[in-house]
């Protein structure tokens, strides 16, 4: 009787065969996850390019701080927009809502004399209520989100104009300005480099490394696919290096901006919710196949409703951040924000058909667009050509998504 043919195990392979198999596995993994790692590498490449073209101006501490401040409200809204898009919807009203909330904050604080904290809380509740109203029309009446939020864009743009009576209103109290223009206090000394910023950066890098390692170990223990070790450690090295470099540069100029701490906290929280909770998994399930999710017991209407409530609250927070940065509320505040936010999500890997996208991808996408804006402004590129280039980048990102799906 002939002996059965047994496939050689990795233990019985020659070193050359094992290395070939590992290389093939690595190549297969990178090919399947090209979009995820491609955007991160694109951000690094774009930053390196503009750092060279601007003769080092891009990564100067002052400009880096400005880059964070200029993109903070876009990142904040992108966190909510990513969940809306993953659920299979779109929100065109976020720019108008943020502008309206900024106008409401100005009326409460400047005209009515409210304190910064109670006025901010009222504005956040108002934003959530706006999201709830739009979400109700979309989730429970079945009106397409494109139509509802397009109407909302017009409505809240008009309401902001009515609140401000066509004029700018400011300045805001200093306590409110600190939301966007303030910096975290230094616990020890005020000399550069500022130690508190360095310590916070080191803690963030350490926590990120430990959490990633524990998540990878848990996945391997349950037999789930994990990224190859060389990719994992390379990604962690890049991440820790980026956090360390950012902390060092920030510590050389006033320290850590308050809004950056808010932005990092929200990013970590939403990344946890999207990737590690039942609610997050249900959002992806609804966007992937709403009918199958409903038949599986998921309350799809409620999920869609909650994503818009969340989007309204984050749009309100972004409106407060933007108003605090300008130190005034203007009728044109929020103009075009929705385009930058949606572009950030698609550039960061979200799919136009729903069910696909990552929180960190949206953040990377926002900074890709932000670095391009900042770098082109430093180089003196006109706003006309900036819009053309941003549009082409967005088109290329969606084209890559379509090509990947066809494969």
XYZ file of C-alpha atoms in Angstrom:
407
model
C 0.000 0.000 0.000
C 1.345 3.388 -0.892
C 2.092 5.825 1.869
C -0.221 8.865 2.173
C 1.183 12.091 0.922
C 1.581 14.605 3.734
C 2.135 18.319 3.108
C 5.376 19.460 4.663
C 4.927 21.460 7.824
C 6.781 24.677 8.525
C 8.868 22.780 11.065
C 10.037 20.246 8.454
C 10.799 22.817 5.795
C 14.320 23.800 4.987
C 15.325 27.301 6.107
C 15.145 28.491 2.500
C 11.662 26.989 2.047
C 10.422 28.443 5.305
C 11.780 31.861 4.351
C 10.070 31.607 0.941
C 6.766 30.642 2.556
C 7.058 33.503 5.040
C 7.844 35.961 2.253
C 4.873 34.697 0.244
C 2.612 35.037 3.275
C 3.903 38.551 3.893
C 3.343 39.521 0.269
C -0.183 38.091 0.317
C -1.014 39.979 3.529
C 0.313 43.294 2.234
C -1.605 42.849 -1.022
C -4.853 42.255 0.857
C -4.278 45.229 3.164
C -2.687 47.557 0.642
C -5.303 50.270 1.230
C -4.812 50.327 5.018
C -1.034 50.629 4.963
C -0.965 52.602 1.728
C -2.707 55.621 3.253
C -0.336 55.726 6.216
C 2.656 55.499 3.906
C 1.083 58.165 1.694
C 0.811 60.524 4.674
C 4.466 59.949 5.533
C 5.492 60.483 1.902
C 3.413 63.660 1.538
C 4.853 65.116 4.739
C 8.397 64.270 3.620
C 7.749 65.836 0.206
C 6.414 69.115 1.587
C 9.116 69.189 4.266
C 11.669 69.220 1.447
C 9.750 71.607 -0.808
C 9.161 74.109 2.019
C 12.796 73.965 3.197
C 11.832 72.535 6.571
C 8.979 74.937 7.319
C 6.268 72.253 7.413
C 7.560 70.513 10.544
C 8.652 73.587 12.459
C 6.997 73.583 15.919
C 4.941 76.716 15.216
C 3.626 75.435 11.884
C 3.007 71.969 13.302
C 0.880 73.510 16.047
C -1.021 75.528 13.463
C -1.521 72.379 11.389
C -3.158 70.656 14.357
C -5.349 73.669 15.138
C -6.400 74.076 11.497
C -7.497 70.452 11.173
C -8.861 69.708 14.639
C -12.499 70.451 13.804
C -12.240 68.418 10.584
C -10.851 65.427 12.501
C -13.580 65.721 15.145
C -16.345 65.671 12.523
C -14.615 62.920 10.544
C -14.993 60.585 13.545
C -18.772 60.898 13.348
C -18.940 61.000 9.553
C -16.997 57.733 9.318
C -19.703 55.941 11.324
C -22.440 57.557 9.225
C -20.757 56.415 5.998
C -20.060 52.929 7.372
C -23.775 52.659 8.213
C -24.535 53.375 4.551
C -25.572 57.031 4.795
C -24.135 60.506 4.252
C -24.466 63.838 6.077
C -24.176 67.003 3.995
C -25.318 69.297 6.801
C -22.326 69.105 9.142
C -20.745 72.340 7.913
C -23.958 74.326 8.308
C -24.690 72.746 11.699
C -21.225 73.636 13.003
C -21.660 77.211 11.738
C -25.110 77.455 13.347
C -23.785 76.158 16.680
C -20.967 78.725 16.569
C -23.576 81.449 16.028
C -25.687 80.082 18.901
C -22.631 80.084 21.180
C -21.913 83.711 20.269
C -25.469 84.769 21.013
C -25.435 83.013 24.387
C -21.986 84.164 25.524
C -21.540 87.550 23.869
C -25.090 88.909 23.794
C -26.705 87.104 26.738
C -23.639 86.970 28.988
C -23.723 83.222 29.659
C -20.682 81.460 31.039
C -18.561 79.366 28.700
C -19.402 75.979 30.258
C -23.216 76.223 30.386
C -23.320 77.760 26.907
C -21.104 74.967 25.523
C -23.320 72.307 27.129
C -26.462 73.859 25.627
C -24.759 73.952 22.225
C -23.766 70.283 22.415
C -27.327 69.305 23.366
C -28.635 71.427 20.487
C -26.269 69.662 18.087
C -27.418 66.242 19.305
C -31.057 67.342 18.948
C -30.412 68.463 15.366
C -28.826 65.089 14.614
C -31.790 63.335 16.255
C -34.286 65.284 14.134
C -32.478 64.444 10.898
C -31.888 60.857 11.998
C -35.602 60.402 12.716
C -36.551 61.418 9.167
C -33.893 59.092 7.751
C -34.225 56.046 9.997
C -37.949 55.935 10.744
C -39.538 57.672 7.741
C -37.153 56.200 5.182
C -36.236 59.488 3.503
C -32.774 59.221 1.875
C -30.031 60.780 3.979
C -28.785 62.765 0.991
C -32.125 64.622 0.744
C -32.624 65.143 4.478
C -29.144 66.458 5.137
C -29.145 68.582 1.983
C -32.283 70.237 3.353
C -30.561 70.547 6.725
C -27.577 72.227 5.099
C -29.848 74.930 3.695
C -31.967 75.267 6.838
C -29.119 75.707 9.310
C -27.152 77.960 7.006
C -30.210 80.233 6.952
C -30.733 79.978 10.720
C -27.095 80.923 11.379
C -27.526 83.971 9.156
C -30.722 84.891 11.009
C -29.128 84.483 14.459
C -26.203 86.720 13.563
C -28.371 89.112 11.525
C -25.815 88.985 8.746
C -22.932 90.273 10.901
C -19.993 88.760 12.766
C -20.332 88.533 16.540
C -17.492 88.422 19.063
C -15.132 88.351 20.850
C -15.680 85.352 23.081
C -14.643 85.132 26.753
C -11.045 84.061 27.320
C -12.192 80.891 29.079
C -13.954 79.809 25.888
C -11.059 80.785 23.633
C -8.861 78.359 25.592
C -10.765 75.474 23.959
C -8.927 76.088 20.705
C -6.157 78.561 21.505
C -5.107 77.233 24.912
C -2.373 74.782 25.901
C -2.237 72.180 28.649
C -0.565 73.591 31.774
C 2.943 72.422 32.550
C 3.215 70.673 35.911
C 6.976 71.160 36.202
C 8.653 74.269 34.807
C 7.915 76.321 31.727
C 11.211 76.009 29.879
C 11.537 74.454 26.432
C 11.384 71.545 25.899
C 8.376 71.318 28.195
C 8.579 68.168 30.338
C 4.842 67.582 30.753
C 4.343 67.324 27.000
C 7.250 64.882 26.716
C 5.911 62.717 29.547
C 2.399 62.639 28.064
C 3.838 61.678 24.691
C 5.870 58.858 26.229
C 2.804 57.576 28.106
C 0.687 57.646 24.950
C 3.358 55.741 23.001
C 3.692 53.133 25.770
C -0.063 52.631 26.120
C -0.466 52.330 22.336
C 2.282 49.695 22.172
C 0.899 47.652 25.078
C -2.699 47.743 23.818
C -1.642 46.727 20.292
C 0.464 43.865 21.644
C -2.342 42.587 23.888
C -4.852 42.790 21.040
C -2.508 40.853 18.742
C -1.844 38.214 21.407
C -5.576 37.770 22.081
C -6.308 37.426 18.354
C -3.602 34.775 17.922
C -4.834 32.894 20.984
C -8.287 32.583 19.398
C -6.884 31.495 16.049
C -7.675 34.741 14.248
C -5.547 36.093 11.424
C -2.952 38.625 12.546
C -0.489 40.707 10.620
C 3.003 39.203 10.202
C 5.457 40.029 12.966
C 7.689 42.156 10.747
C 4.705 44.282 9.691
C 3.431 44.588 13.256
C 6.754 45.721 14.689
C 7.445 48.033 11.743
C 4.059 49.687 12.235
C 4.621 50.049 15.971
C 8.065 51.545 15.378
C 6.616 54.106 12.976
C 3.786 54.954 15.380
C 6.009 55.293 18.441
C 8.527 57.314 16.440
C 5.788 59.627 15.163
C 4.399 60.171 18.660
C 7.886 60.823 20.023
C 8.753 63.272 17.244
C 5.424 65.076 17.603
C 5.870 65.343 21.377
C 9.394 66.715 21.026
C 8.357 69.310 18.452
C 5.281 70.339 20.450
C 7.349 70.636 23.625
C 9.546 73.158 21.840
C 6.648 75.577 21.343
C 4.178 76.212 24.163
C 3.469 72.523 24.724
C 0.377 70.451 23.917
C -2.672 72.347 22.544
C -5.864 71.738 24.513
C -7.793 70.873 21.378
C -5.202 68.247 20.455
C -5.773 66.507 23.776
C -9.519 66.559 23.060
C -8.932 65.243 19.547
C -6.651 62.387 20.687
C -9.068 61.404 23.463
C -12.021 61.296 21.068
C -10.033 59.338 18.485
C -9.050 56.660 21.001
C -12.602 56.463 22.363
C -14.217 56.112 18.936
C -11.607 53.621 17.782
C -12.494 51.492 20.799
C -16.239 51.841 20.199
C -15.993 51.016 16.489
C -13.643 48.063 16.883
C -14.304 46.547 20.302
C -17.995 47.021 21.176
C -21.279 45.450 20.132
C -22.596 48.841 19.017
C -19.646 49.324 16.691
C -20.010 45.861 15.169
C -23.702 46.497 14.574
C -22.937 49.722 12.709
C -20.671 47.771 10.358
C -23.266 45.013 10.018
C -25.984 47.506 9.046
C -23.742 49.127 6.451
C -22.568 45.803 5.055
C -26.032 44.276 4.597
C -28.961 46.011 6.251
C -31.490 43.284 5.470
C -29.269 40.522 6.851
C -28.543 42.601 9.950
C -32.266 43.183 10.537
C -33.048 39.475 10.136
C -30.269 38.754 12.660
C -32.053 40.826 15.279
C -30.187 44.119 14.911
C -32.430 47.154 15.332
C -31.226 48.790 12.152
C -33.420 51.887 12.436
C -32.101 52.599 15.903
C -28.490 52.184 14.754
C -28.992 54.647 11.885
C -30.730 57.085 14.241
C -27.884 56.945 16.781
C -25.213 57.552 14.159
C -26.893 60.845 13.228
C -27.357 61.870 16.869
C -23.645 61.271 17.366
C -22.820 63.190 14.182
C -24.864 66.173 15.349
C -23.085 66.283 18.712
C -19.638 66.102 17.085
C -20.589 68.772 14.528
C -21.589 70.992 17.459
C -18.257 70.373 19.199
C -16.417 71.160 15.964
C -18.434 74.369 15.635
C -17.386 75.403 19.140
C -13.744 74.644 18.398
C -13.843 76.637 15.160
C -15.601 79.598 16.765
C -13.099 79.603 19.641
C -10.217 79.550 17.168
C -11.563 82.530 15.207
C -12.711 84.258 18.418
C -15.835 85.301 16.543
C -18.918 83.802 14.897
C -19.461 84.652 11.238
C -22.340 83.908 8.845
C -19.928 82.054 6.545
C -18.529 79.758 9.249
C -18.668 76.091 8.249
C -18.750 76.792 4.531
C -17.385 73.750 2.696
C -16.571 71.809 5.883
C -18.765 68.919 4.797
C -16.668 68.413 1.677
C -13.409 68.263 3.645
C -14.926 65.868 6.191
C -16.395 63.508 3.598
C -13.170 63.619 1.592
C -11.159 62.742 4.718
C -13.272 59.613 5.262
C -13.048 58.409 1.666
C -9.356 59.180 1.372
C -8.870 57.291 4.642
C -10.390 54.096 3.241
C -14.158 54.318 3.793
C -16.306 52.734 1.105
C -19.039 54.707 -0.632
C -21.313 51.654 -0.414
C -20.994 51.366 3.384
C -19.757 48.661 5.717
C -16.048 49.476 5.294
C -13.840 52.043 7.021
C -11.726 52.620 10.103
C -11.575 55.447 12.612
C -7.803 55.771 12.349
C -8.146 55.751 8.561
C -10.451 58.780 8.724
C -7.963 60.591 10.966
C -5.117 59.783 8.568
C -7.260 60.950 5.664
C -8.004 64.235 7.424
C -4.313 64.884 7.982
C -3.480 63.914 4.394
C -5.834 66.646 3.199
C -4.645 69.025 5.934
C -0.954 68.574 5.162
C -1.659 69.135 1.481
C -3.575 72.343 2.250
C -0.882 73.605 4.594
C 2.021 72.660 2.354
C 0.485 74.185 -0.751
C -0.330 77.378 1.154
C 3.279 77.684 2.300
C 4.417 77.201 -1.296
C 2.047 79.913 -2.474
C -0.204 77.639 -4.532
C -3.493 79.418 -5.243
C -6.766 78.255 -3.726
C -8.015 77.413 -7.235
C -5.301 74.853 -7.865
C -5.580 73.591 -4.291
C -9.210 72.682 -4.935
C -8.280 70.940 -8.191
C -5.587 68.849 -6.514
C -7.832 67.915 -3.555
C -10.566 66.845 -5.959
C -8.177 64.639 -7.912
C -6.894 63.050 -4.688
C -10.468 62.255 -3.622
C -11.284 60.774 -7.033
C -8.135 58.638 -6.919
C -9.021 57.322 -3.443
C -12.521 56.252 -4.517
C -11.123 54.740 -7.718
C -8.727 52.583 -5.678
C -11.682 51.397 -3.579
C -13.652 50.442 -6.687
C -10.689 48.597 -8.200
C -10.122 46.648 -4.959
C -13.770 45.572 -4.878
C -13.635 44.325 -8.463
C -10.653 42.153 -7.584
